[in-house]
């Protein structure tokens, strides 16, 4: 279901609060939380793109100390189920090139996406800026 403002105001995801607020304000979007006990350890922001018939993953994050606990895999499994229940045949995720092309990929995002069944399906050039430098955005899709 949709998260409430109170639900997402977790100090554990301070960098995501602005993004979360934007998602909460848009009724088409959902926030999925992963918990271990009563602790929020992971989050995914998603929206249904009815025109393109895909579930777009806006952001997926897991707390560093839980990154080897299979949390991201469980979140992805849940998102696949969510898409399937909505009769949406594919998932899409956008990743800025600085996250996977530079030496900044300590989490092997590209390999993880491939293992999850995603394929690279497109690139938008100079789509995002970081530290004044322009980067491409890669699009990955997984057909269910």
C-alpha positions as protocol buffer text, in pm:
chain_id: "A"
residue {
  index: 1
  type: UNK
  ca { x: 0 y: 0 z: 0 }
}
residue {
  index: 2
  type: UNK
  ca { x: 92 y: 365 z: -5 }
}
residue {
  index: 3
  type: UNK
  ca { x: 327 y: 486 z: 263 }
}
residue {
  index: 4
  type: UNK
  ca { x: 232 y: 776 z: 483 }
}
residue {
  index: 5
  type: UNK
  ca { x: 450 y: 1074 z: 564 }
}
residue {
  index: 6
  type: UNK
  ca { x: 509 y: 933 z: 911 }
}
residue {
  index: 7
  type: UNK
  ca { x: 612 y: 596 z: 771 }
}
residue {
  index: 8
  type: UNK
  ca { x: 895 y: 728 z: 555 }
}
residue {
  index: 9
  type: UNK
  ca { x: 1041 y: 984 z: 798 }
}
residue {
  index: 10
  type: UNK
  ca { x: 1317 y: 749 z: 895 }
}
residue {
  index: 11
  type: UNK
  ca { x: 1658 y: 886 z: 982 }
}
residue {
  index: 12
  type: UNK
  ca { x: 1798 y: 569 z: 832 }
}
residue {
  index: 13
  type: UNK
  ca { x: 1728 y: 700 z: 482 }
}
residue {
  index: 14
  type: UNK
  ca { x: 1805 y: 1072 z: 518 }
}
residue {
  index: 15
  type: UNK
  ca { x: 1918 y: 1112 z: 156 }
}
residue {
  index: 16
  type: UNK
  ca { x: 1592 y: 967 z: 31 }
}
residue {
  index: 17
  type: UNK
  ca { x: 1355 y: 1189 z: 225 }
}
residue {
  index: 18
  type: UNK
  ca { x: 1316 y: 1450 z: -49 }
}
residue {
  index: 19
  type: UNK
  ca { x: 1264 y: 1182 z: -310 }
}
residue {
  index: 20
  type: UNK
  ca { x: 1020 y: 1007 z: -81 }
}
residue {
  index: 21
  type: UNK
  ca { x: 818 y: 1325 z: -29 }
}
residue {
  index: 22
  type: UNK
  ca { x: 791 y: 1371 z: -405 }
}
residue {
  index: 23
  type: UNK
  ca { x: 669 y: 1013 z: -437 }
}
residue {
  index: 24
  type: UNK
  ca { x: 420 y: 1044 z: -154 }
}
residue {
  index: 25
  type: UNK
  ca { x: 267 y: 1354 z: -315 }
}
residue {
  index: 26
  type: UNK
  ca { x: 209 y: 1170 z: -642 }
}
residue {
  index: 27
  type: UNK
  ca { x: -77 y: 922 z: -602 }
}
residue {
  index: 28
  type: UNK
  ca { x: 50 y: 702 z: -888 }
}
residue {
  index: 29
  type: UNK
  ca { x: 358 y: 606 z: -692 }
}
residue {
  index: 30
  type: UNK
  ca { x: 420 y: 354 z: -419 }
}
residue {
  index: 31
  type: UNK
  ca { x: 689 y: 305 z: -160 }
}
residue {
  index: 32
  type: UNK
  ca { x: 775 y: -54 z: -69 }
}
residue {
  index: 33
  type: UNK
  ca { x: 965 y: -103 z: 254 }
}
residue {
  index: 34
  type: UNK
  ca { x: 1172 y: -404 z: 352 }
}
residue {
  index: 35
  type: UNK
  ca { x: 1187 y: -476 z: 723 }
}
residue {
  index: 36
  type: UNK
  ca { x: 1389 y: -705 z: 945 }
}
residue {
  index: 37
  type: UNK
  ca { x: 1198 y: -718 z: 1270 }
}
residue {
  index: 38
  type: UNK
  ca { x: 1065 y: -366 z: 1314 }
}
residue {
  index: 39
  type: UNK
  ca { x: 1365 y: -203 z: 1147 }
}
residue {
  index: 40
  type: UNK
  ca { x: 1334 y: -59 z: 797 }
}
residue {
  index: 41
  type: UNK
  ca { x: 1632 y: -193 z: 608 }
}
residue {
  index: 42
  type: UNK
  ca { x: 1538 y: -134 z: 245 }
}
residue {
  index: 43
  type: UNK
  ca { x: 1314 y: 79 z: 29 }
}
residue {
  index: 44
  type: UNK
  ca { x: 1196 y: 84 z: -330 }
}
residue {
  index: 45
  type: UNK
  ca { x: 1004 y: 363 z: -502 }
}
residue {
  index: 46
  type: UNK
  ca { x: 790 y: 244 z: -790 }
}
residue {
  index: 47
  type: UNK
  ca { x: 525 y: 370 z: -1029 }
}
residue {
  index: 48
  type: UNK
  ca { x: 303 y: 196 z: -1280 }
}
residue {
  index: 49
  type: UNK
  ca { x: 347 y: 320 z: -1634 }
}
residue {
  index: 50
  type: UNK
  ca { x: 11 y: 215 z: -1782 }
}
residue {
  index: 51
  type: UNK
  ca { x: 98 y: 349 z: -2130 }
}
residue {
  index: 52
  type: UNK
  ca { x: 426 y: 158 z: -2159 }
}
residue {
  index: 53
  type: UNK
  ca { x: 285 y: -127 z: -1950 }
}
residue {
  index: 54
  type: UNK
  ca { x: 577 y: -145 z: -1711 }
}
residue {
  index: 55
  type: UNK
  ca { x: 656 y: -102 z: -1344 }
}
residue {
  index: 56
  type: UNK
  ca { x: 920 y: 170 z: -1321 }
}
residue {
  index: 57
  type: UNK
  ca { x: 1158 y: 138 z: -1026 }
}
residue {
  index: 58
  type: UNK
  ca { x: 1254 y: 494 z: -937 }
}
residue {
  index: 59
  type: UNK
  ca { x: 1496 y: 402 z: -661 }
}
residue {
  index: 60
  type: UNK
  ca { x: 1598 y: 92 z: -472 }
}
residue {
  index: 61
  type: UNK
  ca { x: 1818 y: 120 z: -164 }
}
residue {
  index: 62
  type: UNK
  ca { x: 1928 y: -108 z: 118 }
}
residue {
  index: 63
  type: UNK
  ca { x: 2113 y: 0 z: 431 }
}
residue {
  index: 64
  type: UNK
  ca { x: 2485 y: -83 z: 399 }
}
residue {
  index: 65
  type: UNK
  ca { x: 2497 y: -330 z: 687 }
}
residue {
  index: 66
  type: UNK
  ca { x: 2210 y: -532 z: 532 }
}
residue {
  index: 67
  type: UNK
  ca { x: 2340 y: -546 z: 175 }
}
residue {
  index: 68
  type: UNK
  ca { x: 2452 y: -908 z: 214 }
}
residue {
  index: 69
  type: UNK
  ca { x: 2125 y: -1023 z: 372 }
}
residue {
  index: 70
  type: UNK
  ca { x: 1941 y: -1089 z: 44 }
}
residue {
  index: 71
  type: UNK
  ca { x: 1721 y: -781 z: 109 }
}
residue {
  index: 72
  type: UNK
  ca { x: 1758 y: -635 z: -242 }
}
residue {
  index: 73
  type: UNK
  ca { x: 1671 y: -975 z: -394 }
}
residue {
  index: 74
  type: UNK
  ca { x: 1363 y: -998 z: -173 }
}
residue {
  index: 75
  type: UNK
  ca { x: 1258 y: -644 z: -266 }
}
residue {
  index: 76
  type: UNK
  ca { x: 1296 y: -729 z: -635 }
}
residue {
  index: 77
  type: UNK
  ca { x: 1095 y: -1048 z: -590 }
}
residue {
  index: 78
  type: UNK
  ca { x: 820 y: -842 z: -426 }
}
residue {
  index: 79
  type: UNK
  ca { x: 824 y: -587 z: -712 }
}
residue {
  index: 80
  type: UNK
  ca { x: 789 y: -869 z: -967 }
}
residue {
  index: 81
  type: UNK
  ca { x: 489 y: -1000 z: -774 }
}
residue {
  index: 82
  type: UNK
  ca { x: 342 y: -649 z: -759 }
}
residue {
  index: 83
  type: UNK
  ca { x: 378 y: -608 z: -1137 }
}
residue {
  index: 84
  type: UNK
  ca { x: 234 y: -955 z: -1201 }
}
residue {
  index: 85
  type: UNK
  ca { x: -71 y: -884 z: -982 }
}
residue {
  index: 86
  type: UNK
  ca { x: -131 y: -561 z: -1176 }
}
residue {
  index: 87
  type: UNK
  ca { x: -89 y: -754 z: -1505 }
}
residue {
  index: 88
  type: UNK
  ca { x: 214 y: -541 z: -1592 }
}
residue {
  index: 89
  type: UNK
  ca { x: 449 y: -753 z: -1811 }
}
residue {
  index: 90
  type: UNK
  ca { x: 783 y: -582 z: -1743 }
}
residue {
  index: 91
  type: UNK
  ca { x: 996 y: -390 z: -1495 }
}
residue {
  index: 92
  type: UNK
  ca { x: 1213 y: -93 z: -1589 }
}
residue {
  index: 93
  type: UNK
  ca { x: 1489 y: 79 z: -1396 }
}
residue {
  index: 94
  type: UNK
  ca { x: 1702 y: 380 z: -1488 }
}
residue {
  index: 95
  type: UNK
  ca { x: 2062 y: 401 z: -1365 }
}
residue {
  index: 96
  type: UNK
  ca { x: 2290 y: 704 z: -1408 }
}
residue {
  index: 97
  type: UNK
  ca { x: 2615 y: 608 z: -1580 }
}
residue {
  index: 98
  type: UNK
  ca { x: 2828 y: 742 z: -1292 }
}
residue {
  index: 99
  type: UNK
  ca { x: 2686 y: 465 z: -1074 }
}
residue {
  index: 100
  type: UNK
  ca { x: 2806 y: 187 z: -1299 }
}
residue {
  index: 101
  type: UNK
  ca { x: 3075 y: 323 z: -1533 }
}
residue {
  index: 102
  type: UNK
  ca { x: 3305 y: 502 z: -1293 }
}
residue {
  index: 103
  type: UNK
  ca { x: 3502 y: 341 z: -1014 }
}
residue {
  index: 104
  type: UNK
  ca { x: 3196 y: 415 z: -800 }
}
residue {
  index: 105
  type: UNK
  ca { x: 3029 y: 77 z: -847 }
}
residue {
  index: 106
  type: UNK
  ca { x: 3121 y: -102 z: -525 }
}
residue {
  index: 107
  type: UNK
  ca { x: 2784 y: -283 z: -537 }
}
residue {
  index: 108
  type: UNK
  ca { x: 2819 y: -420 z: -892 }
}
residue {
  index: 109
  type: UNK
  ca { x: 2482 y: -277 z: -988 }
}
residue {
  index: 110
  type: UNK
  ca { x: 2506 y: -382 z: -1354 }
}
residue {
  index: 111
  type: UNK
  ca { x: 2594 y: -745 z: -1265 }
}
residue {
  index: 112
  type: UNK
  ca { x: 2318 y: -754 z: -1005 }
}
residue {
  index: 113
  type: UNK
  ca { x: 2062 y: -630 z: -1259 }
}
residue {
  index: 114
  type: UNK
  ca { x: 2174 y: -894 z: -1510 }
}
residue {
  index: 115
  type: UNK
  ca { x: 2143 y: -1164 z: -1243 }
}
residue {
  index: 116
  type: UNK
  ca { x: 1791 y: -1036 z: -1171 }
}
residue {
  index: 117
  type: UNK
  ca { x: 1699 y: -1094 z: -1536 }
}
residue {
  index: 118
  type: UNK
  ca { x: 1732 y: -734 z: -1660 }
}
residue {
  index: 119
  type: UNK
  ca { x: 1875 y: -643 z: -1999 }
}
residue {
  index: 120
  type: UNK
  ca { x: 2016 y: -306 z: -2107 }
}
residue {
  index: 121
  type: UNK
  ca { x: 1753 y: -160 z: -2342 }
}
residue {
  index: 122
  type: UNK
  ca { x: 1857 y: 199 z: -2398 }
}
residue {
  index: 123
  type: UNK
  ca { x: 2060 y: 503 z: -2306 }
}
residue {
  index: 124
  type: UNK
  ca { x: 1974 y: 872 z: -2282 }
}
residue {
  index: 125
  type: UNK
  ca { x: 2281 y: 1088 z: -2337 }
}
residue {
  index: 126
  type: UNK
  ca { x: 2372 y: 1374 z: -2102 }
}
residue {
  index: 127
  type: UNK
  ca { x: 2054 y: 1311 z: -1907 }
}
residue {
  index: 128
  type: UNK
  ca { x: 2172 y: 1393 z: -1555 }
}
residue {
  index: 129
  type: UNK
  ca { x: 2428 y: 1615 z: -1384 }
}
residue {
  index: 130
  type: UNK
  ca { x: 2653 y: 1545 z: -1091 }
}
residue {
  index: 131
  type: UNK
  ca { x: 2920 y: 1780 z: -959 }
}
residue {
  index: 132
  type: UNK
  ca { x: 2871 y: 1991 z: -1271 }
}
residue {
  index: 133
  type: UNK
  ca { x: 2949 y: 1702 z: -1505 }
}
residue {
  index: 134
  type: UNK
  ca { x: 2692 y: 1549 z: -1741 }
}
residue {
  index: 135
  type: UNK
  ca { x: 2621 y: 1176 z: -1738 }
}
residue {
  index: 136
  type: UNK
  ca { x: 2416 y: 935 z: -1943 }
}
residue {
  index: 137
  type: UNK
  ca { x: 2123 y: 740 z: -1802 }
}
residue {
  index: 138
  type: UNK
  ca { x: 2097 y: 370 z: -1883 }
}
residue {
  index: 139
  type: UNK
  ca { x: 1764 y: 193 z: -1907 }
}
residue {
  index: 140
  type: UNK
  ca { x: 1732 y: -172 z: -1803 }
}
residue {
  index: 141
  type: UNK
  ca { x: 1421 y: -385 z: -1845 }
}
residue {
  index: 142
  type: UNK
  ca { x: 1308 y: -724 z: -1723 }
}
residue {
  index: 143
  type: UNK
  ca { x: 1022 y: -904 z: -1896 }
}
residue {
  index: 144
  type: UNK
  ca { x: 816 y: -1112 z: -1655 }
}
